[in-house]
CSV table of C-alpha atoms and ligand atoms in Angstrom, one decimal:
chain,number,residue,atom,x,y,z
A,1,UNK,CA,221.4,-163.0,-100.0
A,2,UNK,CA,220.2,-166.7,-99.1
A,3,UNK,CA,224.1,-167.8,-100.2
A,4,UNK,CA,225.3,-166.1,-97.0
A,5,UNK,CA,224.3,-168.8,-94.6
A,6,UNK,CA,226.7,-169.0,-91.6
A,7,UNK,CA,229.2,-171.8,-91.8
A,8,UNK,CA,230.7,-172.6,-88.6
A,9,UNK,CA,232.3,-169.8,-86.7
A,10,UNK,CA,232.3,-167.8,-89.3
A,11,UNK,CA,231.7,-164.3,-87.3
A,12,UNK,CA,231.7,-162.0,-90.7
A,13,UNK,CA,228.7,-164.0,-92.5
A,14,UNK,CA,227.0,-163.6,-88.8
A,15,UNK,CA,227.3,-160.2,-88.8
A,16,UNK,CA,226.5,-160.1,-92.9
A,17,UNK,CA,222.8,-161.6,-91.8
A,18,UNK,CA,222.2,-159.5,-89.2
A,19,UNK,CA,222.8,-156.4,-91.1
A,20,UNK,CA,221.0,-157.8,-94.0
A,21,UNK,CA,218.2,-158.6,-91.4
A,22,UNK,CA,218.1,-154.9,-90.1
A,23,UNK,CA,217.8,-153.7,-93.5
A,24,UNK,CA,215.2,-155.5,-94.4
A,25,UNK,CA,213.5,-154.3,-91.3
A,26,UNK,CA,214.3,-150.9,-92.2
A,27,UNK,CA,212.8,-151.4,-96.1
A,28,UNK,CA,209.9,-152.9,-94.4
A,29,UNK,CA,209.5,-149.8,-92.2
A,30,UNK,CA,209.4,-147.7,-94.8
A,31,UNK,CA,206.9,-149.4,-97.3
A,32,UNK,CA,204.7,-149.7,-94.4
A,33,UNK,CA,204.3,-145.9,-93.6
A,34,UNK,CA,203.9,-145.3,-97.5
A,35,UNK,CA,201.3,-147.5,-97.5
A,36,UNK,CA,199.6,-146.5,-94.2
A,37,UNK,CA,199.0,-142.9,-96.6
A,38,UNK,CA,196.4,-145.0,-98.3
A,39,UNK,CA,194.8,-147.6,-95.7
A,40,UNK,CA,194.5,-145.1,-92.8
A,41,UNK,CA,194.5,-148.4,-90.8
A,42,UNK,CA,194.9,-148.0,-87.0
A,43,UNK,CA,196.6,-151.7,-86.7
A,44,UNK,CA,199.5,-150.8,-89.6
A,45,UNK,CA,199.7,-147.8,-87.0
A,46,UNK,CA,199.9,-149.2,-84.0
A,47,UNK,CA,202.7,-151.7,-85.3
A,48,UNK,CA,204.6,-148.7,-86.6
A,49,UNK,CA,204.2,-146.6,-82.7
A,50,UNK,CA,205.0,-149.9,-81.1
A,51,UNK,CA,208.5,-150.0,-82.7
A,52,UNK,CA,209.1,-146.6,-83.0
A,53,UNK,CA,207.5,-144.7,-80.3
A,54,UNK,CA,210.0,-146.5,-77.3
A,55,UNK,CA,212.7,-144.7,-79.9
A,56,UNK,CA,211.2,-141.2,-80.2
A,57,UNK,CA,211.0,-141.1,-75.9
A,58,UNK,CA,214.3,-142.0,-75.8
A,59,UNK,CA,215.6,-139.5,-78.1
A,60,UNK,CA,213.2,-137.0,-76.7
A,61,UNK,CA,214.5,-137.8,-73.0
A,62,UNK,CA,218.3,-137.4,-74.1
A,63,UNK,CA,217.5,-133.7,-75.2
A,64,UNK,CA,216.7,-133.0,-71.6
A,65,UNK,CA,212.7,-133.3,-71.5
A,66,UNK,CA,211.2,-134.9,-68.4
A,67,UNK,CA,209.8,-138.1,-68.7
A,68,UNK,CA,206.4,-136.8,-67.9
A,69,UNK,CA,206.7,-134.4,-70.8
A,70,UNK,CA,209.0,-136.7,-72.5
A,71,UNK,CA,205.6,-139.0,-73.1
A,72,UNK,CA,203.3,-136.1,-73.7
A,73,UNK,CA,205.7,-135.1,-77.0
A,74,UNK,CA,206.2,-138.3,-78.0
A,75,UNK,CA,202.7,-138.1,-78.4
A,76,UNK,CA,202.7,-135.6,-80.4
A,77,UNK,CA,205.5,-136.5,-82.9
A,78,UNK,CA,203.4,-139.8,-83.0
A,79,UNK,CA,200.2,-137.9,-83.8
A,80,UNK,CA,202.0,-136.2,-86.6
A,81,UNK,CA,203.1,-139.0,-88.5
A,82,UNK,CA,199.6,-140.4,-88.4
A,83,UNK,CA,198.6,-136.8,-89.8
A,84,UNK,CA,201.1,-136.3,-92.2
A,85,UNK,CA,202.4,-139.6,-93.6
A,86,UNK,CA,201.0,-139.1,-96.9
A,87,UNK,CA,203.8,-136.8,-96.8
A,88,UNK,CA,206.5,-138.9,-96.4
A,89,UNK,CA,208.2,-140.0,-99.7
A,90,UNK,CA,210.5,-143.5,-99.3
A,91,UNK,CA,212.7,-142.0,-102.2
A,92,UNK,CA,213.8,-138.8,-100.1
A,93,UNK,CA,214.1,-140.7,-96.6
A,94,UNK,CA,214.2,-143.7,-94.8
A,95,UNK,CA,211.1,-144.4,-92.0
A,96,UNK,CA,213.4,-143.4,-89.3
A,97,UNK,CA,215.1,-140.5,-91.0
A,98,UNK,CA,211.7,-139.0,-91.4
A,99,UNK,CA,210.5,-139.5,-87.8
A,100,UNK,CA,213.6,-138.7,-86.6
A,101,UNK,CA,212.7,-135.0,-88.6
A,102,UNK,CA,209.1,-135.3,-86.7
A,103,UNK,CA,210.3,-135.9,-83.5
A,104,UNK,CA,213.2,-132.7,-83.9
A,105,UNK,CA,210.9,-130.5,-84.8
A,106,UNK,CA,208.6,-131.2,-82.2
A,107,UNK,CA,211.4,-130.7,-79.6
A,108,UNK,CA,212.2,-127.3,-81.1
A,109,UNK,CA,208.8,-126.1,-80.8
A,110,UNK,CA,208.6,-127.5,-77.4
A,111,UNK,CA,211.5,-127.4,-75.8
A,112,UNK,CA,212.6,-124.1,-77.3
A,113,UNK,CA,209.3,-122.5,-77.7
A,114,UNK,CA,210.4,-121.5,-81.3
A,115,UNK,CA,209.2,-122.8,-84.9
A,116,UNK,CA,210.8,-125.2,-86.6
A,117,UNK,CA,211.5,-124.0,-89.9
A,118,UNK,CA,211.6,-126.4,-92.8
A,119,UNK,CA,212.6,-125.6,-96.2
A,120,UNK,CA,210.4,-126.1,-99.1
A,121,UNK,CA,211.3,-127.4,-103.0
A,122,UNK,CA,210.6,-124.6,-105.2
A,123,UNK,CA,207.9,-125.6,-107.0
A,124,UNK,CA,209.2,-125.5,-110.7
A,125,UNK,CA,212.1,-127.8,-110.0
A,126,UNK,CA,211.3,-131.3,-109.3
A,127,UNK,CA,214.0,-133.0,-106.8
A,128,UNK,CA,217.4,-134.2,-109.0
A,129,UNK,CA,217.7,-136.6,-105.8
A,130,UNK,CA,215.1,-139.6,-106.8
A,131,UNK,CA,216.9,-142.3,-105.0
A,132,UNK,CA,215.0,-145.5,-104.6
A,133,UNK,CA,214.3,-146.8,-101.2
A,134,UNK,CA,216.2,-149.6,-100.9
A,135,UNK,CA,219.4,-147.0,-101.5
A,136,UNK,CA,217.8,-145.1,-98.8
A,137,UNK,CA,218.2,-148.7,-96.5
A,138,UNK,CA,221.5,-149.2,-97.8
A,139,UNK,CA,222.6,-145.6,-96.9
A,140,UNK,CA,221.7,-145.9,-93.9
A,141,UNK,CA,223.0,-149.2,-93.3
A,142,UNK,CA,226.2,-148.0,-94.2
A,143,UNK,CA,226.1,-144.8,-91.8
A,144,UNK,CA,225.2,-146.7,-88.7
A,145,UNK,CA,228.8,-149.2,-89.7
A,146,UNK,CA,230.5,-145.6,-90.1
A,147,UNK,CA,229.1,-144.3,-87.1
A,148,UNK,CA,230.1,-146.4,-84.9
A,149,UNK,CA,233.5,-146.6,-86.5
A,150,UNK,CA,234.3,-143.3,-85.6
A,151,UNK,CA,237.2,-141.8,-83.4
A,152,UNK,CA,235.6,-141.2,-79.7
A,153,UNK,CA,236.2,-137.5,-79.7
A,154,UNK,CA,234.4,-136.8,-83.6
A,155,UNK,CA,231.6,-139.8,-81.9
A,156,UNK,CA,231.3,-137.7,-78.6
A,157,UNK,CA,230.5,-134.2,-80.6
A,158,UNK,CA,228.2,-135.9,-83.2
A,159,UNK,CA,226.1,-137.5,-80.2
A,160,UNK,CA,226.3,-134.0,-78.1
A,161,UNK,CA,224.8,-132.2,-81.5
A,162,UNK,CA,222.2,-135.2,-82.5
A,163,UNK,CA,220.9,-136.4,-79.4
A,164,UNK,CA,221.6,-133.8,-76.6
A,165,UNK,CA,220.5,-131.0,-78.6
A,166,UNK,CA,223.6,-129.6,-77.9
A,167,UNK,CA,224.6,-125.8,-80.4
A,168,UNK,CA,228.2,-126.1,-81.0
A,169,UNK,CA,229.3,-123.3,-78.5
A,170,UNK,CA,227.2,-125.3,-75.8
A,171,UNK,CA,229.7,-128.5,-77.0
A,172,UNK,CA,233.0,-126.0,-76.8
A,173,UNK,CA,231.8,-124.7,-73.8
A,174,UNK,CA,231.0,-128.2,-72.1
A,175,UNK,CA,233.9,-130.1,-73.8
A,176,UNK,CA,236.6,-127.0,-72.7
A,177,UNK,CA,238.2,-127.0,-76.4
A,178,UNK,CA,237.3,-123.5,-79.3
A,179,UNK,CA,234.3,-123.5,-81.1
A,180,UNK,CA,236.2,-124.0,-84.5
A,181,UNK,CA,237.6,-127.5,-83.0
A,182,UNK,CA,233.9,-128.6,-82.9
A,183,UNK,CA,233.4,-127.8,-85.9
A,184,UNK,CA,236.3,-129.3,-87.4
A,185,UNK,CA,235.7,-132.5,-85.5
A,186,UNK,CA,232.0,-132.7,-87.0
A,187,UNK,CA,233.3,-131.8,-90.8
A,188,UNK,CA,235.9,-135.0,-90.3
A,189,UNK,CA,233.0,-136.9,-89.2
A,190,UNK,CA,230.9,-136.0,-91.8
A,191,UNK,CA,233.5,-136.2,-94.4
A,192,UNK,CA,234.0,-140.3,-93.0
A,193,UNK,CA,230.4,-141.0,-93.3
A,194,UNK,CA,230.5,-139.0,-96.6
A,195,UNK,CA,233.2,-141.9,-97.9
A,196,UNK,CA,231.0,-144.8,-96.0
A,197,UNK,CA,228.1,-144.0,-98.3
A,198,UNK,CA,230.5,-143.9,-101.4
A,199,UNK,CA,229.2,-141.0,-103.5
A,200,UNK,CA,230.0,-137.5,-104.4
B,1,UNK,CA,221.1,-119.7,-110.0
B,2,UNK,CA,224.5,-119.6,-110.1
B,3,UNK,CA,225.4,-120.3,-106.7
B,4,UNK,CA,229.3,-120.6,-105.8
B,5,UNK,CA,229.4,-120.1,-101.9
B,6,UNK,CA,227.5,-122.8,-99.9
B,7,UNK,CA,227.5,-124.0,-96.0
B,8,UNK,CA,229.9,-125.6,-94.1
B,9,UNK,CA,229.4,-129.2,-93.5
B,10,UNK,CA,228.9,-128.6,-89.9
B,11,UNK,CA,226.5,-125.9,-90.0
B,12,UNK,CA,223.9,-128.2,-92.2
B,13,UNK,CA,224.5,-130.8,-89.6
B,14,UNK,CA,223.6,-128.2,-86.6
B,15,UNK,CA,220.6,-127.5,-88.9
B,16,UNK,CA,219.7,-131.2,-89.1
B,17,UNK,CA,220.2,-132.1,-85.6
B,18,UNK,CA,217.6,-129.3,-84.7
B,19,UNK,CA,220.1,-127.0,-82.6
B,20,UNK,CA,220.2,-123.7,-84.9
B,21,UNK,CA,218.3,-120.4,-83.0
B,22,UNK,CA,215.3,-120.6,-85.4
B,23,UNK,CA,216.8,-117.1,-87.6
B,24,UNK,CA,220.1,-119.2,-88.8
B,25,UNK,CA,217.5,-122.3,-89.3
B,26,UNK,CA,215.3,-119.8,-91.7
B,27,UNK,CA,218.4,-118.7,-93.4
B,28,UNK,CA,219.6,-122.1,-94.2
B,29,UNK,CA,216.2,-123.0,-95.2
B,30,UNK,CA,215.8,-120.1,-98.0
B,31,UNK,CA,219.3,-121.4,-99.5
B,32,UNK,CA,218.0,-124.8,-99.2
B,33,UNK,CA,215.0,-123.8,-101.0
B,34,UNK,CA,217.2,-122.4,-104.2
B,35,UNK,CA,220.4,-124.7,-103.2
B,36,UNK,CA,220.1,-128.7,-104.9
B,37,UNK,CA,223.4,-129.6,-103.6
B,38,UNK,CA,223.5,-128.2,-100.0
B,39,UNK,CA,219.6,-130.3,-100.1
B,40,UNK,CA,221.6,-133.4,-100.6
B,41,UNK,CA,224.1,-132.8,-98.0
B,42,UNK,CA,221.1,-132.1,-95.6
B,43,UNK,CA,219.4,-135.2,-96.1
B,44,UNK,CA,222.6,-137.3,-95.7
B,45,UNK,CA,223.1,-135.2,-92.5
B,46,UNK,CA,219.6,-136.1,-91.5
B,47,UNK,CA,219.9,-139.6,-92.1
B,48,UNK,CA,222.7,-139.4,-89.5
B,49,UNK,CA,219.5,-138.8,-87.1
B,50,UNK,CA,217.8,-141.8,-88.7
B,51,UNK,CA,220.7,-144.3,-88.0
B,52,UNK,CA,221.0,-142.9,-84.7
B,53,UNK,CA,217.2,-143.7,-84.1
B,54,UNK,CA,217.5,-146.9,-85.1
B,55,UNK,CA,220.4,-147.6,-82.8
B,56,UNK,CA,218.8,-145.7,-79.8
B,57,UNK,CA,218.5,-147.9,-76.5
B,58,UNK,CA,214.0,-148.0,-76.2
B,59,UNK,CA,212.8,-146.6,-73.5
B,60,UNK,CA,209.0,-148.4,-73.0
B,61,UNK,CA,205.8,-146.1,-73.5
B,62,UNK,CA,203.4,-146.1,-70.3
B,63,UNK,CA,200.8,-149.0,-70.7
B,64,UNK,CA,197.9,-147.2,-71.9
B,65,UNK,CA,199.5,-144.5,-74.4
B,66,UNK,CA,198.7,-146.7,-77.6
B,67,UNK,CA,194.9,-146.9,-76.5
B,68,UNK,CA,195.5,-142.8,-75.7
B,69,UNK,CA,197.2,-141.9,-79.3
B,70,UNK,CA,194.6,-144.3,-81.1
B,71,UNK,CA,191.4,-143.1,-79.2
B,72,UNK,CA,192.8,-139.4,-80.5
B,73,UNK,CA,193.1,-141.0,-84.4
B,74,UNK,CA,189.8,-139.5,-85.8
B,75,UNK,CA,190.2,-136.2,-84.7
B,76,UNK,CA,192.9,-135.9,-86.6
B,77,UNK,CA,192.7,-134.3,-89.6
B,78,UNK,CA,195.8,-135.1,-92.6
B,79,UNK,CA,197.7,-131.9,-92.9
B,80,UNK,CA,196.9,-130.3,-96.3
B,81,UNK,CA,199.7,-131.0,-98.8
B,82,UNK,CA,199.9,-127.8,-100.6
B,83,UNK,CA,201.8,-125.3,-98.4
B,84,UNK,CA,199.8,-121.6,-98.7
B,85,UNK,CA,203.2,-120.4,-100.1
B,86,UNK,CA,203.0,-122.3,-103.2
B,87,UNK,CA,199.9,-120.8,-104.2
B,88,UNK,CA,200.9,-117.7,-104.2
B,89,UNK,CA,203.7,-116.2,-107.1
B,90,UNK,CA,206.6,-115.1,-105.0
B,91,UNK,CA,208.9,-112.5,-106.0
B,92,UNK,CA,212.1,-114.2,-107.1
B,93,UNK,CA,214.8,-112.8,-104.8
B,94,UNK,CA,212.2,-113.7,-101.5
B,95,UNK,CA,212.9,-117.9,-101.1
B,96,UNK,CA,209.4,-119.1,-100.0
B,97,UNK,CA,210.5,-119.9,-95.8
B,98,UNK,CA,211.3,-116.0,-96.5
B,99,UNK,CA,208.1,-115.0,-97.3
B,100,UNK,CA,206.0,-116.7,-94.5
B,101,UNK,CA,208.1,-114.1,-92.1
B,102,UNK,CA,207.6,-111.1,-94.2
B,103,UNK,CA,204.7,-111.2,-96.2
B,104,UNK,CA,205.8,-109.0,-99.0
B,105,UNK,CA,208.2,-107.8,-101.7
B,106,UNK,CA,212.0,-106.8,-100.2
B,107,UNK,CA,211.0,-103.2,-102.1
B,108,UNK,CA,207.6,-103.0,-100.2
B,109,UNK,CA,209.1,-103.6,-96.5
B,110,UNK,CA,209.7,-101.1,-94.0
B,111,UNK,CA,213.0,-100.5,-94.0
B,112,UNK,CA,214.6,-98.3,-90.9
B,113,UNK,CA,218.1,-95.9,-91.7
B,114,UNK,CA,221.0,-97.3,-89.4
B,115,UNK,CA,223.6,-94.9,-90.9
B,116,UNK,CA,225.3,-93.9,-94.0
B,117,UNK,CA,223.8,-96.1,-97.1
B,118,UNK,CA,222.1,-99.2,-94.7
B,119,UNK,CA,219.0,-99.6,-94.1
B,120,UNK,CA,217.5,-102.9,-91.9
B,121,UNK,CA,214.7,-104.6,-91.0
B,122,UNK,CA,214.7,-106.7,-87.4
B,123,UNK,CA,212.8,-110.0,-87.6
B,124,UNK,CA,212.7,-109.8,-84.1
B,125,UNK,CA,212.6,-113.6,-83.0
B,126,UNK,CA,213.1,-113.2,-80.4
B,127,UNK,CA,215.6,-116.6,-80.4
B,128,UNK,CA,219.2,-115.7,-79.2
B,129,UNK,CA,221.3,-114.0,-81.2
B,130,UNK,CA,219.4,-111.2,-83.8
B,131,UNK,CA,218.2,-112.0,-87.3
B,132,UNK,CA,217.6,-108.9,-89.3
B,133,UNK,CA,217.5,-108.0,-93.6
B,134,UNK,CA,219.7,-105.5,-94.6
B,135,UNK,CA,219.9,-103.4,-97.6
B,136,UNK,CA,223.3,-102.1,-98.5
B,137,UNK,CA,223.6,-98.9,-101.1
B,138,UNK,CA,226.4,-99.4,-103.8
B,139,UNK,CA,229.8,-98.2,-102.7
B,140,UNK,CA,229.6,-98.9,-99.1
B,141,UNK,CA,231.0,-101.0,-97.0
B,142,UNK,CA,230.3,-102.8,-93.8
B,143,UNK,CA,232.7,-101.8,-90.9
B,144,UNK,CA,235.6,-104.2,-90.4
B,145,UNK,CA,234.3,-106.9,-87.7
B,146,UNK,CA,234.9,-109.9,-86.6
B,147,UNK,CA,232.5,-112.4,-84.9
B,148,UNK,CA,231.7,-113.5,-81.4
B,149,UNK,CA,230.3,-116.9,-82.3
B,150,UNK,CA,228.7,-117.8,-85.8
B,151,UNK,CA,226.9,-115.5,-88.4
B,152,UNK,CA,225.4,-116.5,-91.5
B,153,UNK,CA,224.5,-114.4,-94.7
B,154,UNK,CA,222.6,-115.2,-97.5
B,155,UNK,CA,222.9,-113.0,-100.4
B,156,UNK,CA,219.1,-112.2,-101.6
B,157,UNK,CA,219.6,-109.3,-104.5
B,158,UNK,CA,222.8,-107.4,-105.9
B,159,UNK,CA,226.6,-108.6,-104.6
B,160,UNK,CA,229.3,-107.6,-102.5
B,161,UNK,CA,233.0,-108.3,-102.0
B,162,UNK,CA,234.9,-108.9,-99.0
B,163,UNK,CA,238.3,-110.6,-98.4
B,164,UNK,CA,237.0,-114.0,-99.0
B,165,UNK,CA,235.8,-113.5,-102.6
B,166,UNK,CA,232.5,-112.3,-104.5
B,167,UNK,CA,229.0,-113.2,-103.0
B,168,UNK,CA,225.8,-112.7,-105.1
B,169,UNK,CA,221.9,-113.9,-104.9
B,170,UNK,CA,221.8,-117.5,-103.3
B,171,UNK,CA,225.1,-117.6,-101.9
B,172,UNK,CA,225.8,-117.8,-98.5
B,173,UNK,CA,228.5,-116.7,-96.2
B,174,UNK,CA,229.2,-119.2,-93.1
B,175,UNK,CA,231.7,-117.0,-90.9
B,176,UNK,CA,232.2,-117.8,-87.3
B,177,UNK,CA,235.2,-115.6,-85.1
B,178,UNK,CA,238.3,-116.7,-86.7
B,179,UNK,CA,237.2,-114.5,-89.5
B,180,UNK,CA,238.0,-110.6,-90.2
B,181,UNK,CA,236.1,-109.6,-93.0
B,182,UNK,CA,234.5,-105.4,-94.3
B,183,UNK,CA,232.4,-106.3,-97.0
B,184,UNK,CA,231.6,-103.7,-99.9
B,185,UNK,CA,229.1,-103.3,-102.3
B,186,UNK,CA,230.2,-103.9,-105.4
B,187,UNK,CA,227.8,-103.1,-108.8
B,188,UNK,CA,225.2,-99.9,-108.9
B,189,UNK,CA,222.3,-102.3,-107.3
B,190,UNK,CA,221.9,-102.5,-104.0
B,191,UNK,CA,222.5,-105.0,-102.0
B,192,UNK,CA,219.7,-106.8,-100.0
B,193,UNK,CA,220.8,-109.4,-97.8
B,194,UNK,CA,219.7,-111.9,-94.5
B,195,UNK,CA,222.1,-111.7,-91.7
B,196,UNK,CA,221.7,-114.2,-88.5
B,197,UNK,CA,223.8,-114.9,-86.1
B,198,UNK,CA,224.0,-116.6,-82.3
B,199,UNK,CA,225.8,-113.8,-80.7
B,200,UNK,CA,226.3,-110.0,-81.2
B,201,UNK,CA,229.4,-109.2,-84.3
B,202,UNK,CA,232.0,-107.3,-82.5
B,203,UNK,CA,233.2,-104.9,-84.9
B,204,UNK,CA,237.0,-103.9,-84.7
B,205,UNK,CA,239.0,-100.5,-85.7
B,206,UNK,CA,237.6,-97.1,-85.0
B,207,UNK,CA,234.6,-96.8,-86.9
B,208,UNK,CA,233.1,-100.0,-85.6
B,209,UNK,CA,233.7,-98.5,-82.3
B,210,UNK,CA,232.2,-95.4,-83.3
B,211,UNK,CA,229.3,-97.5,-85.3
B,212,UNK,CA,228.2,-100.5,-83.7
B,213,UNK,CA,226.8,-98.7,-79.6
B,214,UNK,CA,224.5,-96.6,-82.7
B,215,UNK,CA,224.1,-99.2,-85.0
B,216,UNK,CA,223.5,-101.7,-82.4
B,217,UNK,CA,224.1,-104.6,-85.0
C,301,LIG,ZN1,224.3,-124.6,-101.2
């Protein structure tokens, strides 16, 4: 996208190079963990805790963890992407989506004291989803635009859910309003993003 | 598979933001694991996660925990791709996060009598709310109830039908209390099936009354 150069004032192609900036961060992230399956280098690691480690506390903190503890999981979350990144495939997930799914089900086997329980592909059917990575950049790309274009009240429950850990009875209970207008909230929300990445 | 009856959109995204009582997080991980379509939804709902992690304000690690996690490096050993599961043949009708709970065939479980034509098993997890198998005989039907907060049900052998339509293996049912429903068993097999909910079912009319302090469900 070298064409989009900003010409004077012009706030949209500013914004255009940002984003293209961020995604090219984000593709970056993720060919980096794919190839950190093969080098086992400690440097390509400590790049990728640098930048996301400061993330994974923060999320970690929001779901109520003390910062002592906080640290001590992040840890751990970290530790498992250095264990299991041969795992992580750039056509099913971005770099973030994946630790983000680290870093969850850490909390849950933490904070809950409960496993985590991840589903499996049956093993005769190969995954119909083989989207390339760069969709995977552009999806997400598109999901942060829609996020933050969302009403305050479908925002409000998505961050409650996402990043305070929040069941949607603890959301009806703390917001005052039924359990079925959480949900209804979150399936509008969904159903915007749904639009913002075009498919389906 | 034929599978007709999936998830609602906002129970995947419960799932993906890591706030299900770990029984409704198994049962939506043994339709994921025969489901294509409610897989998709769940990464998109995981990427939600992902975008917010990118947009997340940093909060700084202490000084020394990158010379802590690196120092820790070599003791780690990779996690073993192949998952003991997949070395094993399952039995179709038990989805393979199924099987590392129970260990066996649905017909070789221990299955307790609660009343006329049911039979269950208790995971006991001990999480809130109760997650248990149960094994419906042909002909009966569930008491009339309604629902406290949310119960899911995924079909795993045989069928039923209730007032929302017919439900056989893979499907799921995603009820929470605005719904009324007295399934029934509908064909000469039983019906085997994975119940989980985040609060106890309230069952209405007389016989739930009479049925549920015994039943206990
Ligand atoms: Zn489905």
């Amino acid at each position: 996208m070298q064409e989009d150069k900003p010409t004077g004032g012009d706030v949209n192609a500013v914004i255009q190079i940002a984003e293209e900036k961020k995604k090219q961060q984000r593709d970056s992230w993720s060919a980096r963990l794919s190839s950190l399956a093969e080098t086992r280098s400690k440097s390509e690691f400590a790049a990728i805790f640098e930048y996301f480690a400061p993330r994974v506390k923060s999320y970690i903190m929001r779901l109520g963890m003390p910062l002592a503890t906080a640290e001590e999981v992040t840890q751990e979350a970290m530790l498992s992407v250095w264990r299991k990144c041969h795992l992580f495939n750039s056509t099913k997930a971005s770099a973030s989506t994946w630790i983000f799914t680290l870093a969850r089900n850490q909390c849950i086997d933490r904070l809950r004291k409960e496993k985590a329980v991840e589903y499996e592909l049956p093993e005769e059917e190969p995954d119909p989803d083989q989207r390339d990575m760069a969709e995977h950049s552009i999806l997400e790309e598109r999901m942060q635009v829609a996020i933050s274009g969302l009403p305050e009240s479908q925002a409000q429950v998505l961050h409650l859910s996402y990043y305070e850990g929040k069941s949607h009875s603890e959301i009806a209970e703390q917001l005052g309003i039924p359990l079925g207008s959480v949900k209804s909230r979150l399936r509008l929300a969904f159903s915007k993003l749904k639009a913002h990445w075009g498919e389906e | 598979m034929n599978i007709r009856h999936h998830f609602d959109d906002a129970t995947l995204m419960a799932y993906a933001a890591g706030t299900l009582p770990e029984g409704m997080a198994l049962l939506v991980a043994c339709h994921l694991h025969w489901c294509p379509a409610c897989r998709d939804r769940v990464k998109h709902a995981e990427a939600v996660g992902g975008a917010l992690l990118d947009s997340i304000e940093p909060k700084s690690m202490s000084a020394n925990a990158l010379d802590d996690i690196l120092s820790r490096l070599d003791d780690e050993q990779p996690t073993v791709d192949v998952s003991p599961t997949q070395s094993v043949i399952l039995p179709k009708d038990v989805p393979a996060p199924l099987h590392s709970y129970i260990n066996t065939s649905l017909d070789n479980l221990p299955w307790k009598r609660l009343g006329y034509g049911v039979h269950h098993i208790d995971l006991n997890l001990g999480s809130k709310g109760t997650t248990r198998l149960l094994k419906i005989a042909p002909g009966v039907s569930v008491p009339h109830h309604t629902h406290s907060g949310n119960e899911l049900t995924l079909i795993l052998r045989g069928s039923y039908s209730d007032e929302i339509g017919r439900f056989s293996a893979g499907d799921v049912a995603d009820l929470d209390g605005e719904i009324h429903h007295q399934p029934i068993v509908d064909t000469d097999q039983d019906c085997i099936c994975l119940i989980a909910t985040d609060s106890p079912l309230k069952f209405s009319g007389l016989m739930g009354r009479l049925v549920q302090p015994f039943i206990g469900l």
